[in-house]
Coordinates of C-alpha atoms and ligand atoms in Angstrom, one line a residue:
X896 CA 0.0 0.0 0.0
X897 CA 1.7 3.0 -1.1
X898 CA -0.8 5.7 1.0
X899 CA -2.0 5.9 4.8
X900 CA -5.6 5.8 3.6
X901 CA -7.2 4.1 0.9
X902 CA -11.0 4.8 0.2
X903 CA -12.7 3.2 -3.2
X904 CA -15.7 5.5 -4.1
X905 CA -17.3 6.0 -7.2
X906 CA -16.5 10.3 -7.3
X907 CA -19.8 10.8 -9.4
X908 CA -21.7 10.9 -6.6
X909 CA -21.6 14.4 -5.2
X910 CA -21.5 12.8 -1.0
X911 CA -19.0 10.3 -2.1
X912 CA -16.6 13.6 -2.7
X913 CA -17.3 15.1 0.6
X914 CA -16.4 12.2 2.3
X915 CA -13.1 12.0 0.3
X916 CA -11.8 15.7 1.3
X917 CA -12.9 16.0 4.5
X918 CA -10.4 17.3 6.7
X919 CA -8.0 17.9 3.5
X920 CA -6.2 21.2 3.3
X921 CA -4.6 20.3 -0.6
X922 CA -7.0 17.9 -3.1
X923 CA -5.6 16.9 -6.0
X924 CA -7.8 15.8 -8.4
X925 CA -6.6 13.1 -10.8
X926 CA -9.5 10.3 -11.1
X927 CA -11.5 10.0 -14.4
X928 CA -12.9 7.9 -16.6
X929 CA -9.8 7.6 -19.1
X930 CA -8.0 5.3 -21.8
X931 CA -6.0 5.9 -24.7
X932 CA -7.7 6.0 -28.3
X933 CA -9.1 2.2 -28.4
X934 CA -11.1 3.4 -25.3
X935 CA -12.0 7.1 -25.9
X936 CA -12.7 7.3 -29.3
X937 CA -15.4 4.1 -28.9
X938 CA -17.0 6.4 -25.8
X939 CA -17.6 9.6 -26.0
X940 CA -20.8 9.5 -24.0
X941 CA -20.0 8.0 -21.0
X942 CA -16.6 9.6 -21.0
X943 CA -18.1 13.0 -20.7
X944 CA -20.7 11.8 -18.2
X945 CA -18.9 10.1 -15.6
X946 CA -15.7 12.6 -15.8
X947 CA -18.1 15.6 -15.4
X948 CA -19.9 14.4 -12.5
X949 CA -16.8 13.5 -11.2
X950 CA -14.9 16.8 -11.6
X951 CA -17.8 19.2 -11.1
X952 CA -18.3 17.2 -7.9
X953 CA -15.2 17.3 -6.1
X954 CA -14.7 20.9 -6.9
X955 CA -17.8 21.9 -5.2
X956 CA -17.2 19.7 -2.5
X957 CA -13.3 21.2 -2.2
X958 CA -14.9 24.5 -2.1
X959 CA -17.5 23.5 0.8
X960 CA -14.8 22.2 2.7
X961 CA -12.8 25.1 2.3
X962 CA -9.7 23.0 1.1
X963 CA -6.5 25.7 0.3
X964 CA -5.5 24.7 -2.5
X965 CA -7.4 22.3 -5.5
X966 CA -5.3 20.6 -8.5
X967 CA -6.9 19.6 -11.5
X968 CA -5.6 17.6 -14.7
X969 CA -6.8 18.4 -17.7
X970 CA -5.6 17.0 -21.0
X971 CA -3.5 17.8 -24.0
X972 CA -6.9 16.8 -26.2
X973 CA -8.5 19.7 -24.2
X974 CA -6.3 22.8 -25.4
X975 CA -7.7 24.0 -28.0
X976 CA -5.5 24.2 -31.3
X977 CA -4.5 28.0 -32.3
X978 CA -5.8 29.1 -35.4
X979 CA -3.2 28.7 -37.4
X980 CA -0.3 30.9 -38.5
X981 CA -2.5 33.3 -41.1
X982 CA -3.3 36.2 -40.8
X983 CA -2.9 37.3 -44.3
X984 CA -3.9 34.6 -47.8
X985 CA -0.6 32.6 -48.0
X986 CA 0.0 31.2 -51.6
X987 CA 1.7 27.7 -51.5
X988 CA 4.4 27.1 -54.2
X989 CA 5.7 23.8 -55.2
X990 CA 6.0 21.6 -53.7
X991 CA 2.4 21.9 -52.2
X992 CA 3.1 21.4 -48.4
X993 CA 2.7 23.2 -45.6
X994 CA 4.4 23.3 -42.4
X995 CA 1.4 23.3 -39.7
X996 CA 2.5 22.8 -36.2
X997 CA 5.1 20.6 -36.8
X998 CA 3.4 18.4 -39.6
X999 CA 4.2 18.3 -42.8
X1000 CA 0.6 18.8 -44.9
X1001 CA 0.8 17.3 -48.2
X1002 CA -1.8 19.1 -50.0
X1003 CA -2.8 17.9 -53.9
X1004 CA -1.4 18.6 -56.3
X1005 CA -3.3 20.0 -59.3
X1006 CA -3.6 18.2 -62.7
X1007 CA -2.9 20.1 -66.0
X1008 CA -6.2 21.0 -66.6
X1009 CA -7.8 20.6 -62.9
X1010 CA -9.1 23.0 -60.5
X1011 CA -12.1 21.7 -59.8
X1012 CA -13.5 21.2 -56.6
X1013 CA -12.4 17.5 -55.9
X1014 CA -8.7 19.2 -55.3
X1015 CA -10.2 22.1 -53.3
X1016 CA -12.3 20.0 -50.7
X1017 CA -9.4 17.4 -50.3
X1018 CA -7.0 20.2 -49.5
X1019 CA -9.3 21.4 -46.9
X1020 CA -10.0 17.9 -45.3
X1021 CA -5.9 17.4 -45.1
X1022 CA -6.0 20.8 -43.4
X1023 CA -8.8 20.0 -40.8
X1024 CA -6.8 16.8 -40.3
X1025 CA -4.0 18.5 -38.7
X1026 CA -6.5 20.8 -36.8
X1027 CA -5.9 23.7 -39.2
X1028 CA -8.5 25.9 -39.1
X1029 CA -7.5 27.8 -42.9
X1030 CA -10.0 27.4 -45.9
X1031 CA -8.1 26.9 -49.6
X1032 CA -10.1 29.8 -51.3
X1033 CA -8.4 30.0 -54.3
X1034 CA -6.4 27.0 -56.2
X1035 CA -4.2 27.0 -59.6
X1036 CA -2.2 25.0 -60.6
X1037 CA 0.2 23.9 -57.9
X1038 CA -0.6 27.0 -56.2
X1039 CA -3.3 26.9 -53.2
X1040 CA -4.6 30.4 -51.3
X1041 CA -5.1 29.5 -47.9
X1042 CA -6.8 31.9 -45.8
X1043 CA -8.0 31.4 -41.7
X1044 CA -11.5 30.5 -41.5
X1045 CA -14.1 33.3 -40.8
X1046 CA -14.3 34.5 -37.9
X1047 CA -17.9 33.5 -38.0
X1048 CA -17.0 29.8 -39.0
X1049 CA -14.7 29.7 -36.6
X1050 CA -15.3 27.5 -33.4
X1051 CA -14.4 29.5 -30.1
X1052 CA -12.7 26.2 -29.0
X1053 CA -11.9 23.2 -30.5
X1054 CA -11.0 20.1 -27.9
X1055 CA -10.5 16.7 -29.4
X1056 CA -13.2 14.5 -28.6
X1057 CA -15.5 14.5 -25.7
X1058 CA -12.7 13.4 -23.4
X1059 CA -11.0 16.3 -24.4
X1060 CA -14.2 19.5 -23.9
X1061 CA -14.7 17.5 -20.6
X1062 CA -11.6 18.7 -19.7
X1063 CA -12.0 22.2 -21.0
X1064 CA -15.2 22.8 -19.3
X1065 CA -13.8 21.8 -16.0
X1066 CA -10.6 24.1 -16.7
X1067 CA -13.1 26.4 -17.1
X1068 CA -15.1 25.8 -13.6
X1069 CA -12.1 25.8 -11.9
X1070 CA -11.2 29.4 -13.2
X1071 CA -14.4 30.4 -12.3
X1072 CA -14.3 29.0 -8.3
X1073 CA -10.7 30.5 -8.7
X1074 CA -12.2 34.2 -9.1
X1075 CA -15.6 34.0 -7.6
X1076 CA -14.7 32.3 -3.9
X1077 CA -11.4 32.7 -3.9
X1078 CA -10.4 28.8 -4.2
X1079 CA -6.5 28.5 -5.0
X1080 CA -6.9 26.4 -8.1
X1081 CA -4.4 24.6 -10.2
X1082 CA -4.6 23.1 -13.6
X1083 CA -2.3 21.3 -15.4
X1084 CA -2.4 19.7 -18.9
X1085 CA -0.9 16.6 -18.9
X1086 CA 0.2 15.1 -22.1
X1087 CA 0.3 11.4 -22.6
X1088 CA 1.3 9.8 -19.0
X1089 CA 2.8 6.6 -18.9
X1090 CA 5.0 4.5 -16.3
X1091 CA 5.0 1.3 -14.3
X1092 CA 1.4 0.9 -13.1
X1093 CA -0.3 2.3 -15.7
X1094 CA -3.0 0.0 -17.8
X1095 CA -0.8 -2.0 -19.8
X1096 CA -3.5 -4.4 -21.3
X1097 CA -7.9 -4.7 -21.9
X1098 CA -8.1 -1.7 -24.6
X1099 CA -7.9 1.5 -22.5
X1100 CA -3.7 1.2 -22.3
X1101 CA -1.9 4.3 -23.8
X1102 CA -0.1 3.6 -26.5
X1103 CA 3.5 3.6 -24.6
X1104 CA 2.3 0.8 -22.7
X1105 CA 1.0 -0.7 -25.4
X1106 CA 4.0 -0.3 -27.4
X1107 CA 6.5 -2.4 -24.6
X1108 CA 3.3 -5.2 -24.1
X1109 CA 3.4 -6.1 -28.1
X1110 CA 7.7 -5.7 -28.4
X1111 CA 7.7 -8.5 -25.5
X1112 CA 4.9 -10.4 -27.2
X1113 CA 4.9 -10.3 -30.7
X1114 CA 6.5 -13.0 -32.5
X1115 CA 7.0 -12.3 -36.0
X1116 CA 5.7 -9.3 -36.9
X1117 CA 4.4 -5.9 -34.7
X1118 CA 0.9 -4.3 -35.4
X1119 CA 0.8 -0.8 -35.1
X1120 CA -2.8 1.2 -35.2
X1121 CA -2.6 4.2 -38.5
X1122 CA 1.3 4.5 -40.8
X1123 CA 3.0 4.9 -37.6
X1124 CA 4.1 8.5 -38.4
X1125 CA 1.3 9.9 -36.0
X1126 CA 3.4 12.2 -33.7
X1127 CA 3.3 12.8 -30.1
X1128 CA 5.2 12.9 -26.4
X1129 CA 5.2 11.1 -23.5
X1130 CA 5.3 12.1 -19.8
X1131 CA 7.0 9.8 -17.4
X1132 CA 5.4 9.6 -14.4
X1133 CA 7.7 10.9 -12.1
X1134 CA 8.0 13.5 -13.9
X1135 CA 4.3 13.9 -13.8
X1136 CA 4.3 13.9 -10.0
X1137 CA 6.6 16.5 -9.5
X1138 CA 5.2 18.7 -12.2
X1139 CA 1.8 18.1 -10.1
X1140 CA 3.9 19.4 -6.8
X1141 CA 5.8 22.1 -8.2
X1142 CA 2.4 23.8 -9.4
X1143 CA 0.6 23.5 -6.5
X1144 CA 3.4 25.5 -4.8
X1145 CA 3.3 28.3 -7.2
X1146 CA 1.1 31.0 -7.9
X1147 CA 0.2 30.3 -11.6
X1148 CA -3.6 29.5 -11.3
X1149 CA -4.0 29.4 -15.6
X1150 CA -3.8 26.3 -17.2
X1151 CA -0.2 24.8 -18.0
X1152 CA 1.2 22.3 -19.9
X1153 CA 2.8 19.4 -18.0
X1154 CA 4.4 17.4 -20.5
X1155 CA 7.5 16.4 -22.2
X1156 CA 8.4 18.5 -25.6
X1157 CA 10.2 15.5 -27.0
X1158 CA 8.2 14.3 -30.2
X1159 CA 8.5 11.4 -31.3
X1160 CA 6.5 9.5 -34.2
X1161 CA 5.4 6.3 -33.4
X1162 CA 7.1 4.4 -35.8
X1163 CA 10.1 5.7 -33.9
X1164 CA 8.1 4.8 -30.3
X1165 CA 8.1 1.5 -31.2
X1166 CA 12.2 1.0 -32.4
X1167 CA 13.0 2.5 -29.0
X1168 CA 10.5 -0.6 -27.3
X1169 CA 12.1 -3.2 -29.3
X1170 CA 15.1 -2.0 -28.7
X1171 CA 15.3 -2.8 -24.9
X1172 CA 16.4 -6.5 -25.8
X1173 CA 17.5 -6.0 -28.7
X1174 CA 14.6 -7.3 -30.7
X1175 CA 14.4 -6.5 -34.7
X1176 CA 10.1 -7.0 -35.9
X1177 CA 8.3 -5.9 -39.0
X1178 CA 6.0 -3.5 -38.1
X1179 CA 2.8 -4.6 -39.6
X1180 CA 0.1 -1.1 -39.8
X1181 CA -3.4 -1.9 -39.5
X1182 CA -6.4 0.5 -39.6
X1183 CA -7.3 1.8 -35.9
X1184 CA -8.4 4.4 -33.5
X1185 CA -5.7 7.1 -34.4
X1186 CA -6.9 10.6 -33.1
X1187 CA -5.0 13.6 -33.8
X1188 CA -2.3 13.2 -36.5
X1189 CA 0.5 15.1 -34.2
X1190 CA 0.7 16.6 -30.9
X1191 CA 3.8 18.0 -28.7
X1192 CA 3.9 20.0 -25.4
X1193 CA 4.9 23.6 -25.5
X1194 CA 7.2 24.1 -22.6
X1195 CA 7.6 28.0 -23.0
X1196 CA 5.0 28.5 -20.4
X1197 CA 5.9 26.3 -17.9
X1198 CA 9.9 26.9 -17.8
X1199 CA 8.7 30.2 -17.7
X1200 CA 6.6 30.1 -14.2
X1201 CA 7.9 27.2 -12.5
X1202 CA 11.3 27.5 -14.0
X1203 CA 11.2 23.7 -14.8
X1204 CA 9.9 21.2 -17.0
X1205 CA 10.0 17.5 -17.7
X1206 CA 13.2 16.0 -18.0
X1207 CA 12.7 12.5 -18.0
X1208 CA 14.1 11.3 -22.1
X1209 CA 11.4 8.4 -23.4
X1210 CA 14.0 6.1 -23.4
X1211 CA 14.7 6.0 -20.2
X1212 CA 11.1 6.0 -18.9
X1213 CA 10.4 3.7 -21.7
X1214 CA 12.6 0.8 -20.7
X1215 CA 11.4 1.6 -16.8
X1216 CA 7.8 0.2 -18.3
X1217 CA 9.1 -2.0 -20.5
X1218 CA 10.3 -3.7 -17.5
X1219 CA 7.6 -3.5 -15.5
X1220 CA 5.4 -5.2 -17.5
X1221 CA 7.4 -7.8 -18.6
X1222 CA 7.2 -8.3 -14.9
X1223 CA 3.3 -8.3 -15.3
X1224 CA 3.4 -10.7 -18.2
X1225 CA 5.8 -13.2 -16.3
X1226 CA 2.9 -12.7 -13.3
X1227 CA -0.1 -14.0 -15.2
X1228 CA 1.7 -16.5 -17.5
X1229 CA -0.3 -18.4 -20.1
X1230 CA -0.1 -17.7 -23.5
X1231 CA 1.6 -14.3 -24.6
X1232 CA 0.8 -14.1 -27.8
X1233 CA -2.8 -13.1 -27.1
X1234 CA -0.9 -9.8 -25.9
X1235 CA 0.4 -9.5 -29.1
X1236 CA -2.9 -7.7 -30.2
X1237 CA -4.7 -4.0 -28.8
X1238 CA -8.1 -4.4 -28.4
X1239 CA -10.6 -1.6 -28.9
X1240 CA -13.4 -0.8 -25.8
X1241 CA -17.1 -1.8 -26.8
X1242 CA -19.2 1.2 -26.2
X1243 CA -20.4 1.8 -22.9
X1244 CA -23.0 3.2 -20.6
X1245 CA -22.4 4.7 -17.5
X1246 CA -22.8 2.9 -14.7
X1247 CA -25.5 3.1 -12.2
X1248 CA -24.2 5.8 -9.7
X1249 CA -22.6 5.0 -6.6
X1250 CA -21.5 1.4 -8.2
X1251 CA -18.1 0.2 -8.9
X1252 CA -16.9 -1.9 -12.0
X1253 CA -15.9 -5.3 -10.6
X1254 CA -12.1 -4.4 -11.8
X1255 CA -11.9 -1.1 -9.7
X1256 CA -9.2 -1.7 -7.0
X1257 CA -8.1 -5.0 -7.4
X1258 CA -4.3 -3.8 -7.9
X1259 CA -4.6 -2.5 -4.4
X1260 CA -6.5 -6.0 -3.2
X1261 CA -2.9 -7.9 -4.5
X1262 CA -0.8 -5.6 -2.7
Ligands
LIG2465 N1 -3.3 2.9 -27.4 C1 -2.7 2.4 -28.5 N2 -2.5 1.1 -28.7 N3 -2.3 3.3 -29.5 C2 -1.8 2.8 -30.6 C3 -1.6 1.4 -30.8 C4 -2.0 0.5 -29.8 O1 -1.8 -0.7 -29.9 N4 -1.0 1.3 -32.0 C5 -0.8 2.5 -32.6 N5 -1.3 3.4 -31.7 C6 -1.3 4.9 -32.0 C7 -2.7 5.5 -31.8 O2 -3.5 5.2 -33.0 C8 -2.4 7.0 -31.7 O3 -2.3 7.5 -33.0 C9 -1.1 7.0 -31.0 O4 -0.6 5.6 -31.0 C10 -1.2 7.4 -29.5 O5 -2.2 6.7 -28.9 P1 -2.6 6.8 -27.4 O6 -1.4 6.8 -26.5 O7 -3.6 5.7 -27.1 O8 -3.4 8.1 -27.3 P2 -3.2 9.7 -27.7 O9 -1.8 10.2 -27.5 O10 -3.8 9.9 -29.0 O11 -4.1 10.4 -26.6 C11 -3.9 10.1 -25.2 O12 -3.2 11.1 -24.6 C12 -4.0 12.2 -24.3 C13 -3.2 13.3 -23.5 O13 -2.1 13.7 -24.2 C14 -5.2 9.7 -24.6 O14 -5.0 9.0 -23.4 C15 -6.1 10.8 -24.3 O15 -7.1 10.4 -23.5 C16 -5.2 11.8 -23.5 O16 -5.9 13.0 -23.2

């Protein structure tokens, strides 16, 4: 048991979160319902119920018990993309690409005699892709006018999935108890946490995990979800942690990233996870739950406040989780190569309030 005090409660239910903080001068908020894409992108609607209740709940019940200070994570899929670069029309020469946020957008090229509205609407589907928000308003040629969307087209925010406006909206509240009863609230954005302990196997396991599961079970070939040249980064979790505490000391009460700003691709992801034992696998890329097409932390804010940021190099935390759950797989035994495979989350309905899923807790039952 790694705490004092251990109480399993299902935090949708608004007493359930007073009983939790009573007494508590600092709450940190972490639980929700969460996964990584083979669980979020098969449930939107009971993601945003249960992880509303949840968060809207224990803030109001940290505010009744007049806890100091209240720490929140949000997501990476909650921060809204900018809109993008333009202020001005931007003309595209050869070759047609465009560098958006760190991805490369391929945008198509014109035949001789085309520039007809096929080309047009596929540039503007490869641009929403990457979450620009720019309309092609004029094409010719290899040439492509790009201007930002209007203002009246434009959504105010645009989180990724439900997951991620769940987040947002409770960002929001927090801001709100922040300035209206004076609540010290903290909010950070974590991008992409992974370490020993996480979820490693069942469909909601983050890719890194999933990544180390299939290099220590695969036989002769690797399956990768989408072309593998996806982009993000991952957080290690101690680096999470103290993230977590060094923004509950400060002052800065706006959201900030907490997250590493080293990108990788996934292709690249998964060298470094076979590379622990020096394992050489075909990666095989089947169609799957991909969500965004790139996404890395910008640290300018938080070196800026807390005069720190994540340090921890993937391959290093990498080969920490690796280990881990090759320790997990050694555990269960059986046959591995059913871990060979990620699985993708049925769709599901919330659960009657106040009642747990039969899995809650049993890592702390083995302890
Ligand atoms: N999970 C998983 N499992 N992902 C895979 C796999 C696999 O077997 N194979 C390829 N991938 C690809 C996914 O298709 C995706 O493009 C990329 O690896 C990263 O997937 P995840 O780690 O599952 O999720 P994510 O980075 O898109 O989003 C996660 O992080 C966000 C915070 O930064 C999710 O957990 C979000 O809920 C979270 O907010």
């Amino acid at each position: 048991m790694f705490c004092h005090e251990f109480i399993l409660a299902d935090l949708r239910v608004y007493d359930n979160c007073a009983k939790v903080v009573k007494g508590c001068e600092h709450v940190f908020n972490l639980a929700a319902d969460m996964g990584g894409m083979g669980f979020i992108q098969s449930n939107h609607g009971v993601i945003f119920y249960n992880n509303t209740m949840i968060s809207f709940n224990m803030l109001e019940a940290a505010r009744k018990e007049g806890v100091k200070r209240c720490v929140g994570g949000g997501a990476a899929v909650g921060a809204p993309p900018k809109p993008l670069l333009v202020a001005a029309p931007v003309s595209l020469c050869r070759p047609s690409q465009l560098l958006l946020r760190q991805q490369r957008v391929h945008l198509p090229r014109a035949r001789a005699d085309d520039d007809g509205p096929e080309r047009w609407a596929e540039g503007e589907r490869r641009l929403a892709r990457c979450g620009a928000w720019l309309r092609v308003v004029h094409t010719y040629r290899t040439r492509m006018s790009l201007l930002p969307h209007a203002p009246r087209r434009l959504p105010t925010r645009q989180p990724q999935d439900a997951y991620g406006l769940e987040k947002l909206a409770s960002e929001e509240l927090a801001k709100h108890y922040g300035k209206d009863f004076g609540m010290e609230t903290r909010i950070a954005r974590f991008h992409n946490i992974y370490g020993p302990y996480g979820t490693w196997k069942g469909g909601r396991e983050k890719a890194p995990a999933a990544f180390c599961r299939k290099a220590l079970t695969s036989a002769s070939e690797i399956e990768m979800w989408g072309d593998g040249l996806q982009t993000r980064s991952f957080t290690f979790i101690d680096d999470c942690v103290e993230g977590i505490l060094r923004l509950t000391k400060s002052d800065f009460a706006e959201p900030l990233n907490l997250g590493s700003d080293e990108m990788v691709s996934m292709n690249q992801m998964m060298e470094i996870a076979l590379s622990f034992e020096g394992k050489k696998l075909p990666i095989k890329h089947i169609p799957g739950p991909e969500g965004v097409r790139g996404r890395n932390s910008n640290n300018d804010l938080i070196k800026e406040k807390l005069g720190w940021a994540p340090s921890i190099s993937l391959a290093d935390g990498l080969k920490v989780t690796y280990f881990w759950i090759k320790e997990q797989l050694q555990k269960e035994g059986g046959d591995a190569a059913k871990y060979a495979h990620s699985t993708i989350v049925a769709t599901l309905a919330p659960m009657e309030l106040g009642a747990l899923r039969a899995s809650d807790a049993t890592e702390f039952e083995k302890k």
